[in-house]
Amino acid sequence: AQSVTQLDSQVPVFEEAPVELRCNYSSSVSVYLFWYVQYPNQGLQLLLKYLSGSTLVKGINGFEAEFNKSQTSFHLRKPSVHISDTAEYFCAVTRIIQGAQKLVFGQGTRLTINP
Amino acid sequence: DAGVTQSPTHLIKTRGQQVTLRCSPKSGHDTVSWYQQALGQGPQFIFQYYEEEERQRGNFPDRFSGHQFPNYSSELNVNALLLGDSALYLCASSHLTGGLYNEQFFGPGTRLTVL
C-alpha cells in the first residue's frame, strides 16, 4: 500500500522569503508523485508532477520539487513567496493498475504568507 | 471549455437521509473519480468510473454508490447519511489512454453538511 506524509501541518512565512513544504512517501513499487494546491473554497489544481526522468521538476507559479528516491521524499520549494501563494498544499502519489489510477493524498500543509 | 462542474455547490441533509451529487467531466474526458475531503484532511479516493462501470474502489462502505452515464457524467449517491459523511466531495475527470498516466482535473466540489 502507498502512503504520503506531509511533515508540517502549517507553515507561516514572510512575503518574499523562500519556503519548503516537506513530503515523504512510502511505496514498494515505482510511483508517480504530485503536488496540488487548493485555494479557499476551490477544488484542487495541479502544481507539478514527477513521472520519470529528471528528479528536479518545475511547475506553475514558480514552484519546483525534487524527487529523492533514496530518502523517499518529494519536497516542494519556492525561492520567493507572494501573498497569493496562501493556500493548502497537498502531496499525492498514484499507482496505475490495469489502466485505473487513484491518487493517495497527504494530510495537507497550510501555507500562510505574512506581509 | 467549462472544465469539471459539480452540483449542487452546497447541501444540507439530516442523518438517515439519502443524497445525490452530480459531476460533469471536462470536455473530451471519459473517466470520473470521486474523492471525499473531510475538514482539515486530504482527499480520500471513493471510486472511479469508466465506460459506465466502477473500475476501482477505495475503503468506503456500500452506502456510497455511483453511476456513470453514456455522456460520461456521473453521480455519487450516499444512503443512510451519518454525521461523519459531512465533507467536501470532489469529482475529478481524466481521459483514459491505456496504461499511461492520465492527469486528473478537479471540480470545485460539493460541500455536504449532515445535521
PDB file of C-alpha atoms in Angstrom:
ATOM      1  CA  ALA A   1       0.000   0.000   0.000  1.00  0.00           C
ATOM      2  CA  GLN A   2       1.098   3.544  -0.608  1.00  0.00           C
ATOM      3  CA  SER A   3       1.017   6.390   1.875  1.00  0.00           C
ATOM      4  CA  VAL A   4       2.035  10.027   1.998  1.00  0.00           C
ATOM      5  CA  THR A   5       3.213  12.019   5.000  1.00  0.00           C
ATOM      6  CA  GLN A   6       3.353  15.781   4.958  1.00  0.00           C
ATOM      7  CA  LEU A   7       5.612  16.695   7.809  1.00  0.00           C
ATOM      8  CA  ASP A   8       4.191  20.144   8.556  1.00  0.00           C
ATOM      9  CA  SER A   9       0.502  20.899   9.019  1.00  0.00           C
ATOM     10  CA  GLN A  10       1.104  24.661   8.929  1.00  0.00           C
ATOM     11  CA  VAL A  11       3.947  26.769   7.567  1.00  0.00           C
ATOM     12  CA  PRO A  12       3.955  30.540   8.150  1.00  0.00           C
ATOM     13  CA  VAL A  13       6.458  32.618   6.176  1.00  0.00           C
ATOM     14  CA  PHE A  14       7.005  36.238   5.340  1.00  0.00           C
ATOM     15  CA  GLU A  15       6.380  37.565   1.853  1.00  0.00           C
ATOM     16  CA  GLU A  16       9.384  37.238  -0.497  1.00  0.00           C
ATOM     17  CA  ALA A  17      11.001  34.638   1.790  1.00  0.00           C
ATOM     18  CA  PRO A  18      11.826  31.125   0.499  1.00  0.00           C
ATOM     19  CA  VAL A  19       9.668  28.186   1.534  1.00  0.00           C
ATOM     20  CA  GLU A  20       9.926  24.402   1.577  1.00  0.00           C
ATOM     21  CA  LEU A  21       6.964  22.108   2.138  1.00  0.00           C
ATOM     22  CA  ARG A  22       8.041  18.591   3.031  1.00  0.00           C
ATOM     23  CA  CYS A  23       6.578  15.343   1.754  1.00  0.00           C
ATOM     24  CA  ASN A  24       7.638  11.751   2.303  1.00  0.00           C
ATOM     25  CA  TYR A  25       6.026   8.752   0.690  1.00  0.00           C
ATOM     26  CA  SER A  26       6.110   5.013   1.117  1.00  0.00           C
ATOM     27  CA  SER A  27       5.608   2.521  -1.653  1.00  0.00           C
ATOM     28  CA  SER A  28       7.034  -0.826  -2.625  1.00  0.00           C
ATOM     29  CA  VAL A  29       6.816  -0.012  -6.306  1.00  0.00           C
ATOM     30  CA  SER A  30       7.557   2.916  -8.560  1.00  0.00           C
ATOM     31  CA  VAL A  31       5.078   5.715  -8.203  1.00  0.00           C
ATOM     32  CA  TYR A  32       4.128   8.966  -9.767  1.00  0.00           C
ATOM     33  CA  LEU A  33       4.287  11.974  -7.436  1.00  0.00           C
ATOM     34  CA  PHE A  34       2.297  15.186  -7.424  1.00  0.00           C
ATOM     35  CA  TRP A  35       1.764  18.459  -5.637  1.00  0.00           C
ATOM     36  CA  TYR A  36      -1.674  20.054  -5.725  1.00  0.00           C
ATOM     37  CA  VAL A  37      -2.787  23.451  -4.433  1.00  0.00           C
ATOM     38  CA  GLN A  38      -6.230  24.247  -3.033  1.00  0.00           C
ATOM     39  CA  TYR A  39      -7.267  27.867  -2.671  1.00  0.00           C
ATOM     40  CA  PRO A  40     -10.128  28.685  -0.266  1.00  0.00           C
ATOM     41  CA  ASN A  41     -13.475  27.318  -1.417  1.00  0.00           C
ATOM     42  CA  GLN A  42     -11.997  25.823  -4.569  1.00  0.00           C
ATOM     43  CA  GLY A  43     -11.058  22.421  -5.927  1.00  0.00           C
ATOM     44  CA  LEU A  44      -7.534  21.116  -6.432  1.00  0.00           C
ATOM     45  CA  GLN A  45      -5.137  22.460  -9.047  1.00  0.00           C
ATOM     46  CA  LEU A  46      -2.066  20.544 -10.186  1.00  0.00           C
ATOM     47  CA  LEU A  47       1.161  22.415  -9.394  1.00  0.00           C
ATOM     48  CA  LEU A  48       3.641  19.878 -10.731  1.00  0.00           C
ATOM     49  CA  LYS A  49       4.240  16.177 -11.227  1.00  0.00           C
ATOM     50  CA  TYR A  50       7.082  13.677 -11.316  1.00  0.00           C
ATOM     51  CA  LEU A  51       6.589  10.760 -13.690  1.00  0.00           C
ATOM     52  CA  SER A  52      10.154   9.863 -14.667  1.00  0.00           C
ATOM     53  CA  GLY A  53      13.390  11.430 -15.859  1.00  0.00           C
ATOM     54  CA  SER A  54      14.941  14.482 -14.224  1.00  0.00           C
ATOM     55  CA  THR A  55      14.489  14.488 -10.475  1.00  0.00           C
ATOM     56  CA  LEU A  56      14.048  18.273 -10.389  1.00  0.00           C
ATOM     57  CA  VAL A  57      10.574  19.163 -11.548  1.00  0.00           C
ATOM     58  CA  LYS A  58       9.386  22.670 -12.296  1.00  0.00           C
ATOM     59  CA  GLY A  59       5.734  23.625 -12.009  1.00  0.00           C
ATOM     60  CA  ILE A  60       3.424  26.577 -12.241  1.00  0.00           C
ATOM     61  CA  ASN A  61       3.654  29.779 -10.203  1.00  0.00           C
ATOM     62  CA  GLY A  62       7.412  29.428  -9.694  1.00  0.00           C
ATOM     63  CA  PHE A  63       7.237  26.221  -7.656  1.00  0.00           C
ATOM     64  CA  GLU A  64       9.621  23.302  -8.056  1.00  0.00           C
ATOM     65  CA  ALA A  65      10.097  19.951  -6.358  1.00  0.00           C
ATOM     66  CA  GLU A  66      12.876  17.415  -6.131  1.00  0.00           C
ATOM     67  CA  PHE A  67      12.314  13.667  -6.194  1.00  0.00           C
ATOM     68  CA  ASN A  68      14.727  11.823  -3.918  1.00  0.00           C
ATOM     69  CA  LYS A  69      14.298   8.079  -4.243  1.00  0.00           C
ATOM     70  CA  SER A  70      16.775   7.126  -1.518  1.00  0.00           C
ATOM     71  CA  GLN A  71      15.029   9.341   1.015  1.00  0.00           C
ATOM     72  CA  THR A  72      11.549   8.680  -0.437  1.00  0.00           C
ATOM     73  CA  SER A  73      10.896  12.408  -0.439  1.00  0.00           C
ATOM     74  CA  PHE A  74       9.335  14.916  -2.794  1.00  0.00           C
ATOM     75  CA  HIS A  75       9.724  18.324  -1.166  1.00  0.00           C
ATOM     76  CA  LEU A  76       8.154  21.423  -2.700  1.00  0.00           C
ATOM     77  CA  ARG A  77      10.098  24.691  -2.835  1.00  0.00           C
ATOM     78  CA  LYS A  78       9.703  28.277  -3.937  1.00  0.00           C
ATOM     79  CA  PRO A  79      12.547  30.793  -3.692  1.00  0.00           C
ATOM     80  CA  SER A  80      10.312  33.812  -3.021  1.00  0.00           C
ATOM     81  CA  VAL A  81       6.660  33.579  -1.992  1.00  0.00           C
ATOM     82  CA  HIS A  82       3.852  36.021  -2.621  1.00  0.00           C
ATOM     83  CA  ILE A  83       0.693  36.771  -0.661  1.00  0.00           C
ATOM     84  CA  SER A  84      -1.274  34.986  -3.393  1.00  0.00           C
ATOM     85  CA  ASP A  85       0.503  31.715  -2.535  1.00  0.00           C
ATOM     86  CA  THR A  86      -1.560  31.462   0.647  1.00  0.00           C
ATOM     87  CA  ALA A  87      -3.381  28.154   0.259  1.00  0.00           C
ATOM     88  CA  GLU A  88      -3.466  24.488   1.259  1.00  0.00           C
ATOM     89  CA  TYR A  89      -0.906  22.285  -0.451  1.00  0.00           C
ATOM     90  CA  PHE A  90      -1.284  18.536  -0.904  1.00  0.00           C
ATOM     91  CA  CYS A  91       1.327  15.977  -1.854  1.00  0.00           C
ATOM     92  CA  ALA A  92      -0.004  12.862  -3.571  1.00  0.00           C
ATOM     93  CA  VAL A  93       1.124   9.573  -5.082  1.00  0.00           C
ATOM     94  CA  THR A  94      -0.607   7.399  -7.608  1.00  0.00           C
ATOM     95  CA  ARG A  95      -0.338   3.939  -8.999  1.00  0.00           C
ATOM     96  CA  ILE A  96      -1.866   2.697 -12.198  1.00  0.00           C
ATOM     97  CA  ILE A  97      -3.467  -0.739 -12.080  1.00  0.00           C
ATOM     98  CA  GLN A  98      -4.987  -2.048 -15.306  1.00  0.00           C
ATOM     99  CA  GLY A  99      -5.399   1.482 -16.564  1.00  0.00           C
ATOM    100  CA  ALA A 100      -7.224   2.672 -13.452  1.00  0.00           C
ATOM    101  CA  GLN A 101      -5.443   5.116 -11.212  1.00  0.00           C
ATOM    102  CA  LYS A 102      -6.210   6.599  -7.849  1.00  0.00           C
ATOM    103  CA  LEU A 103      -4.489   9.404  -6.023  1.00  0.00           C
ATOM    104  CA  VAL A 104      -3.412   8.953  -2.406  1.00  0.00           C
ATOM    105  CA  PHE A 105      -3.079  12.317  -0.676  1.00  0.00           C
ATOM    106  CA  GLY A 106      -1.233  13.552   2.359  1.00  0.00           C
ATOM    107  CA  GLN A 107      -2.970  15.487   5.124  1.00  0.00           C
ATOM    108  CA  GLY A 108      -2.060  18.836   3.610  1.00  0.00           C
ATOM    109  CA  THR A 109       0.119  21.780   4.599  1.00  0.00           C
ATOM    110  CA  ARG A 110      -1.441  25.192   5.144  1.00  0.00           C
ATOM    111  CA  LEU A 111       0.909  27.863   3.810  1.00  0.00           C
ATOM    112  CA  THR A 112       0.312  31.298   5.276  1.00  0.00           C
ATOM    113  CA  ILE A 113       2.154  34.296   3.880  1.00  0.00           C
ATOM    114  CA  ASN A 114       2.569  37.275   6.156  1.00  0.00           C
ATOM    115  CA  PRO A 115       3.288  40.748   4.749  1.00  0.00           C
TER     116      PRO A 115
ATOM    117  CA  ASP B   1     -14.265  24.760 -22.031  1.00  0.00           C
ATOM    118  CA  ALA B   2     -16.180  24.806 -18.738  1.00  0.00           C
ATOM    119  CA  GLY B   3     -13.867  22.338 -17.051  1.00  0.00           C
ATOM    120  CA  VAL B   4     -15.224  19.924 -14.465  1.00  0.00           C
ATOM    121  CA  THR B   5     -18.526  21.085 -12.994  1.00  0.00           C
ATOM    122  CA  GLN B   6     -20.314  19.810  -9.909  1.00  0.00           C
ATOM    123  CA  SER B   7     -23.770  20.380  -8.485  1.00  0.00           C
ATOM    124  CA  PRO B   8     -25.019  21.434  -6.106  1.00  0.00           C
ATOM    125  CA  THR B   9     -22.413  23.695  -4.537  1.00  0.00           C
ATOM    126  CA  HIS B  10     -23.718  23.209  -1.020  1.00  0.00           C
ATOM    127  CA  LEU B  11     -26.153  20.755   0.508  1.00  0.00           C
ATOM    128  CA  ILE B  12     -27.587  20.269   3.988  1.00  0.00           C
ATOM    129  CA  LYS B  13     -29.143  16.953   4.970  1.00  0.00           C
ATOM    130  CA  THR B  14     -30.148  15.211   8.176  1.00  0.00           C
ATOM    131  CA  ARG B  15     -28.963  11.881   9.466  1.00  0.00           C
ATOM    132  CA  GLY B  16     -30.531   8.887   7.755  1.00  0.00           C
ATOM    133  CA  GLN B  17     -31.372  10.759   4.569  1.00  0.00           C
ATOM    134  CA  GLN B  18     -30.023   9.993   1.122  1.00  0.00           C
ATOM    135  CA  VAL B  19     -28.123  12.375  -1.155  1.00  0.00           C
ATOM    136  CA  THR B  20     -27.130  12.512  -4.826  1.00  0.00           C
ATOM    137  CA  LEU B  21     -24.216  14.598  -6.062  1.00  0.00           C
ATOM    138  CA  ARG B  22     -23.569  15.260  -9.732  1.00  0.00           C
ATOM    139  CA  CYS B  23     -20.480  15.769 -11.854  1.00  0.00           C
ATOM    140  CA  SER B  24     -19.924  16.720 -15.475  1.00  0.00           C
ATOM    141  CA  PRO B  25     -16.425  15.939 -16.732  1.00  0.00           C
ATOM    142  CA  LYS B  26     -14.158  18.176 -18.726  1.00  0.00           C
ATOM    143  CA  SER B  27     -14.827  18.034 -22.475  1.00  0.00           C
ATOM    144  CA  GLY B  28     -13.087  15.032 -24.040  1.00  0.00           C
ATOM    145  CA  HIS B  29     -12.753  13.144 -20.761  1.00  0.00           C
ATOM    146  CA  ASP B  30     -14.251   9.713 -20.259  1.00  0.00           C
ATOM    147  CA  THR B  31     -13.211   8.781 -16.715  1.00  0.00           C
ATOM    148  CA  VAL B  32     -14.613  10.170 -13.474  1.00  0.00           C
ATOM    149  CA  SER B  33     -13.215   9.722  -9.971  1.00  0.00           C
ATOM    150  CA  TRP B  34     -14.811  10.781  -6.693  1.00  0.00           C
ATOM    151  CA  TYR B  35     -12.982  11.870  -3.547  1.00  0.00           C
ATOM    152  CA  GLN B  36     -14.144  12.767  -0.045  1.00  0.00           C
ATOM    153  CA  GLN B  37     -12.297  15.563   1.764  1.00  0.00           C
ATOM    154  CA  ALA B  38     -13.175  15.891   5.439  1.00  0.00           C
ATOM    155  CA  LEU B  39     -12.415  19.190   7.137  1.00  0.00           C
ATOM    156  CA  GLY B  40      -8.678  19.587   7.691  1.00  0.00           C
ATOM    157  CA  GLN B  41      -7.829  16.381   5.840  1.00  0.00           C
ATOM    158  CA  GLY B  42      -6.540  15.393   2.440  1.00  0.00           C
ATOM    159  CA  PRO B  43      -8.961  13.977  -0.130  1.00  0.00           C
ATOM    160  CA  GLN B  44      -9.683  10.250   0.063  1.00  0.00           C
ATOM    161  CA  PHE B  45     -10.472   8.180  -3.014  1.00  0.00           C
ATOM    162  CA  ILE B  46     -14.013   6.777  -3.124  1.00  0.00           C
ATOM    163  CA  PHE B  47     -14.221   5.172  -6.577  1.00  0.00           C
ATOM    164  CA  GLN B  48     -13.553   5.625 -10.273  1.00  0.00           C
ATOM    165  CA  TYR B  49     -15.894   5.092 -13.233  1.00  0.00           C
ATOM    166  CA  TYR B  50     -15.065   4.329 -16.851  1.00  0.00           C
ATOM    167  CA  GLU B  51     -17.386   3.045 -19.560  1.00  0.00           C
ATOM    168  CA  GLU B  52     -20.238   3.206 -17.068  1.00  0.00           C
ATOM    169  CA  GLU B  53     -18.550   0.704 -14.757  1.00  0.00           C
ATOM    170  CA  GLU B  54     -16.799   1.037 -11.412  1.00  0.00           C
ATOM    171  CA  ARG B  55     -13.122   0.280 -12.109  1.00  0.00           C
ATOM    172  CA  GLN B  56     -11.584   0.782  -8.712  1.00  0.00           C
ATOM    173  CA  ARG B  57     -12.914   1.459  -5.231  1.00  0.00           C
ATOM    174  CA  GLY B  58     -11.425   2.891  -2.068  1.00  0.00           C
ATOM    175  CA  ASN B  59     -12.172   1.921   1.511  1.00  0.00           C
ATOM    176  CA  PHE B  60     -15.750   3.188   1.698  1.00  0.00           C
ATOM    177  CA  PRO B  61     -18.882   1.282   2.756  1.00  0.00           C
ATOM    178  CA  ASP B  62     -21.585   0.161   0.366  1.00  0.00           C
ATOM    179  CA  ARG B  63     -23.682   3.166   1.417  1.00  0.00           C
ATOM    180  CA  PHE B  64     -21.565   5.000  -1.151  1.00  0.00           C
ATOM    181  CA  SER B  65     -22.532   4.118  -4.695  1.00  0.00           C
ATOM    182  CA  GLY B  66     -22.145   5.718  -8.061  1.00  0.00           C
ATOM    183  CA  HIS B  67     -23.185   5.755 -11.629  1.00  0.00           C
ATOM    184  CA  GLN B  68     -21.763   6.943 -14.917  1.00  0.00           C
ATOM    185  CA  PHE B  69     -23.987   7.870 -17.830  1.00  0.00           C
ATOM    186  CA  PRO B  70     -23.345   7.415 -21.571  1.00  0.00           C
ATOM    187  CA  ASN B  71     -22.375  11.113 -21.805  1.00  0.00           C
ATOM    188  CA  TYR B  72     -19.646  10.384 -19.180  1.00  0.00           C
ATOM    189  CA  SER B  73     -21.295  12.465 -16.447  1.00  0.00           C
ATOM    190  CA  SER B  74     -21.500  10.816 -13.062  1.00  0.00           C
ATOM    191  CA  GLU B  75     -23.487  10.711  -9.851  1.00  0.00           C
ATOM    192  CA  LEU B  76     -22.400   9.873  -6.334  1.00  0.00           C
ATOM    193  CA  ASN B  77     -25.129   8.529  -4.056  1.00  0.00           C
ATOM    194  CA  VAL B  78     -24.832   8.214  -0.299  1.00  0.00           C
ATOM    195  CA  ASN B  79     -27.535   6.387   1.660  1.00  0.00           C
ATOM    196  CA  ALA B  80     -28.323   6.457   5.387  1.00  0.00           C
ATOM    197  CA  LEU B  81     -26.263   9.581   5.967  1.00  0.00           C
ATOM    198  CA  LEU B  82     -24.121   9.824   9.088  1.00  0.00           C
ATOM    199  CA  LEU B  83     -22.710  12.920  10.744  1.00  0.00           C
ATOM    200  CA  GLY B  84     -19.269  11.708   9.641  1.00  0.00           C
ATOM    201  CA  ASP B  85     -20.279  11.983   5.991  1.00  0.00           C
ATOM    202  CA  SER B  86     -20.067  15.769   6.266  1.00  0.00           C
ATOM    203  CA  ALA B  87     -17.275  16.734   3.878  1.00  0.00           C
ATOM    204  CA  LEU B  88     -16.323  18.340   0.596  1.00  0.00           C
ATOM    205  CA  TYR B  89     -16.922  15.860  -2.219  1.00  0.00           C
ATOM    206  CA  LEU B  90     -14.618  16.319  -5.161  1.00  0.00           C
ATOM    207  CA  CYS B  91     -15.053  14.980  -8.650  1.00  0.00           C
ATOM    208  CA  ALA B  92     -12.074  14.570 -10.974  1.00  0.00           C
ATOM    209  CA  SER B  93     -12.119  13.688 -14.650  1.00  0.00           C
ATOM    210  CA  SER B  94      -9.464  12.349 -16.985  1.00  0.00           C
ATOM    211  CA  HIS B  95      -9.070  10.805 -20.411  1.00  0.00           C
ATOM    212  CA  LEU B  96      -8.004   7.179 -20.308  1.00  0.00           C
ATOM    213  CA  THR B  97      -5.059   6.377 -22.569  1.00  0.00           C
ATOM    214  CA  GLY B  98      -4.050   2.777 -21.971  1.00  0.00           C
ATOM    215  CA  GLY B  99      -1.683   2.238 -19.056  1.00  0.00           C
ATOM    216  CA  LEU B 100      -0.129   5.696 -19.228  1.00  0.00           C
ATOM    217  CA  TYR B 101      -0.565   8.438 -16.675  1.00  0.00           C
ATOM    218  CA  ASN B 102      -3.740  10.456 -17.178  1.00  0.00           C
ATOM    219  CA  GLU B 103      -3.930  13.812 -15.430  1.00  0.00           C
ATOM    220  CA  GLN B 104      -6.988  14.243 -13.260  1.00  0.00           C
ATOM    221  CA  PHE B 105      -8.730  17.609 -13.359  1.00  0.00           C
ATOM    222  CA  PHE B 106     -10.763  18.510 -10.294  1.00  0.00           C
ATOM    223  CA  GLY B 107     -14.070  20.273  -9.961  1.00  0.00           C
ATOM    224  CA  PRO B 108     -14.833  22.847  -7.236  1.00  0.00           C
ATOM    225  CA  GLY B 109     -16.587  20.293  -5.074  1.00  0.00           C
ATOM    226  CA  THR B 110     -19.908  19.928  -3.288  1.00  0.00           C
ATOM    227  CA  ARG B 111     -19.955  20.802   0.396  1.00  0.00           C
ATOM    228  CA  LEU B 112     -22.251  18.334   2.206  1.00  0.00           C
ATOM    229  CA  THR B 113     -23.324  19.057   5.768  1.00  0.00           C
ATOM    230  CA  VAL B 114     -25.168  16.351   7.708  1.00  0.00           C
ATOM    231  CA  LEU B 115     -27.079  17.534  10.788  1.00  0.00           C
TER     232      LEU B 115
END
